PDB file of C-alpha atoms in Angstrom:
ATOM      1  CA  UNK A   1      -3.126   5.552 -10.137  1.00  0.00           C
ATOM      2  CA  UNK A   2      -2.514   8.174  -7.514  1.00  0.00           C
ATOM      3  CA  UNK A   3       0.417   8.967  -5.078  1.00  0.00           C
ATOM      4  CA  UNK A   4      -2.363   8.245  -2.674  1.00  0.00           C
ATOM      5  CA  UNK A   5      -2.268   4.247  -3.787  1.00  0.00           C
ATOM      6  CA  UNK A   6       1.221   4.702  -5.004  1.00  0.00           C
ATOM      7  CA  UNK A   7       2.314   0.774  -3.893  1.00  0.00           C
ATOM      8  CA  UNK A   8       6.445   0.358  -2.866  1.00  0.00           C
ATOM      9  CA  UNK A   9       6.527  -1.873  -6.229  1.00  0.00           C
ATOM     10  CA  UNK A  10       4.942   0.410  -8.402  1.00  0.00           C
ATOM     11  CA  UNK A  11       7.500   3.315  -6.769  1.00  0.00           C
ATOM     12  CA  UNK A  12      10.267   1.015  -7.717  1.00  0.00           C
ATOM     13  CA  UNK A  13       9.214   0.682 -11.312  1.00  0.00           C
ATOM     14  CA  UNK A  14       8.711   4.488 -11.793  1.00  0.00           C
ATOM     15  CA  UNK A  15      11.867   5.238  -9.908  1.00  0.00           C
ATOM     16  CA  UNK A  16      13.727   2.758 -11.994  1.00  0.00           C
ATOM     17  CA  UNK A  17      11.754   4.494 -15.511  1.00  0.00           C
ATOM     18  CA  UNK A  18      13.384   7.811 -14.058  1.00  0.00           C
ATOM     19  CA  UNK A  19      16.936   6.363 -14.165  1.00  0.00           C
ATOM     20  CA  UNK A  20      16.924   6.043 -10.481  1.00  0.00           C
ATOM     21  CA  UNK A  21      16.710   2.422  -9.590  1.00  0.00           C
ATOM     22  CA  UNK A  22      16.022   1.819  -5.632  1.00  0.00           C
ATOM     23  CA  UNK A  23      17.276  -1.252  -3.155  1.00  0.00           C
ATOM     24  CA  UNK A  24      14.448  -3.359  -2.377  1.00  0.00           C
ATOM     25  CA  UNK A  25      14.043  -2.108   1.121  1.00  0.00           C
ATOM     26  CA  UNK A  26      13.950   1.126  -0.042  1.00  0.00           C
ATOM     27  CA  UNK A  27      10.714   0.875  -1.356  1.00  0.00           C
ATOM     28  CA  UNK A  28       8.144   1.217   1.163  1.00  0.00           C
ATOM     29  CA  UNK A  29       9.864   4.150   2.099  1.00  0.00           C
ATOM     30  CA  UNK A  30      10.051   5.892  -1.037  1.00  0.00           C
ATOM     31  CA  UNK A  31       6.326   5.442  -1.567  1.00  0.00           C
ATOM     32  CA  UNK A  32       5.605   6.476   2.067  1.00  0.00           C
ATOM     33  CA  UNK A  33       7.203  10.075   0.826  1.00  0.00           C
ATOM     34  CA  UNK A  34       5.901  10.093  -2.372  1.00  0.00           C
ATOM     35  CA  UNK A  35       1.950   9.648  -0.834  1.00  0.00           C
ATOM     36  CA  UNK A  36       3.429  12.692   1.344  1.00  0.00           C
ATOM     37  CA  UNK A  37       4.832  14.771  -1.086  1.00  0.00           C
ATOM     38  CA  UNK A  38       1.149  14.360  -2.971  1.00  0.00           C
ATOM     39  CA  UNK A  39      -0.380  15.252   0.471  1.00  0.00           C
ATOM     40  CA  UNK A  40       0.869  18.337   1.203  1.00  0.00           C
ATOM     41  CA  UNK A  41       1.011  19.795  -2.931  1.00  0.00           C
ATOM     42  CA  UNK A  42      -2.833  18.812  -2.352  1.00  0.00           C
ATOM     43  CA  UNK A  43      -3.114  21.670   0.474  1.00  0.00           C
ATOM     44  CA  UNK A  44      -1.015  24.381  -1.859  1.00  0.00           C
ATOM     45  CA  UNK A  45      -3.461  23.654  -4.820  1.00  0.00           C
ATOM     46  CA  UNK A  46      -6.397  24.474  -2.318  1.00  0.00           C
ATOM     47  CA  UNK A  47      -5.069  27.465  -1.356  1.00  0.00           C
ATOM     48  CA  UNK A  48      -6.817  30.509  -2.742  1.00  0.00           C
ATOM     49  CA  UNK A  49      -4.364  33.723  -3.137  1.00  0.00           C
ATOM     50  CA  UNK A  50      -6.968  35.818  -4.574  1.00  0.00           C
ATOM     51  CA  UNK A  51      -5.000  39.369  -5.605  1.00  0.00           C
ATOM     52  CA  UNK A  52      -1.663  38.250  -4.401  1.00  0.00           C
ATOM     53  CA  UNK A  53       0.363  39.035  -7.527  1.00  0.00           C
ATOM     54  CA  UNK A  54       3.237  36.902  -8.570  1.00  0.00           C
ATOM     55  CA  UNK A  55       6.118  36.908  -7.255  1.00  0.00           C
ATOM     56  CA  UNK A  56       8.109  38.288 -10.213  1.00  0.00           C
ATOM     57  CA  UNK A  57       6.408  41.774  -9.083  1.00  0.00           C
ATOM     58  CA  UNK A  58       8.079  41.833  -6.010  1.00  0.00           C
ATOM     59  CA  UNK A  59      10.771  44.080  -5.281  1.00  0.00           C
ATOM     60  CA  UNK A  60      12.628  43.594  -2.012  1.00  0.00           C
ATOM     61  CA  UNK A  61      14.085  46.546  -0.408  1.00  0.00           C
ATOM     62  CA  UNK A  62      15.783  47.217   2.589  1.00  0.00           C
ATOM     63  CA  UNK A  63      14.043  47.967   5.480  1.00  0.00           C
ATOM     64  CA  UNK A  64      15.035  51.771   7.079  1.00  0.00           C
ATOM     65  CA  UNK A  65      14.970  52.629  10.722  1.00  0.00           C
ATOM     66  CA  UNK A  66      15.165  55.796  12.022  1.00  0.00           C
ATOM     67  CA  UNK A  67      18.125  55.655  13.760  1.00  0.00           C
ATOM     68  CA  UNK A  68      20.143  54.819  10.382  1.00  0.00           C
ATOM     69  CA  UNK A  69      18.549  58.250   9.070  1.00  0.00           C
TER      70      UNK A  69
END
C-alpha cells in the first residue's frame, strides 16, 4: 500500500496503531492529507541538488552595507 491508495479506513487503523485514534468523519480527511503529504515529499525526492552541500556547512552572517561602514 501507498499514501497514493491510502483508503479513510486504512488511515484510521494506522492512526489508531500510532496512538492517535480519529472520529469517524475524520477519516476521509486525514487520508486526503496523507495522499498530499506523499505528493509533494514525491517532488523533494526528485529534486536533484547536485553540489549543494549540506546545510550543516552553512554559516549565516550578517549582511554589511556601506552605509553601516
Amino acid at each position: 500500500m501507498t499514501a497514493a491508495d491510502l483508503t479513510p479506513g486504512e488511515a484510521a487503523r494506522w492512526a489508531l496503531r500510532a496512538g492517535l485514534p480519529l472520529e469517524s468523519e475524520r477519516h476521509a480527511e486525514v487520508a486526503a492529507t496523507a495522499r498530499h503529504i506523499h505528493r509533494v515529499i514525491g517532488v523533494l525526492r526528485e529534486l536533484d541538488f547536485g553540489d549543494t552541500p549540506p546545510a550543516a556547512v552553512y554559516t549565516a552572517e550578517r549582511e554589511r552595507t556601506d552605509a553601516a561602514v
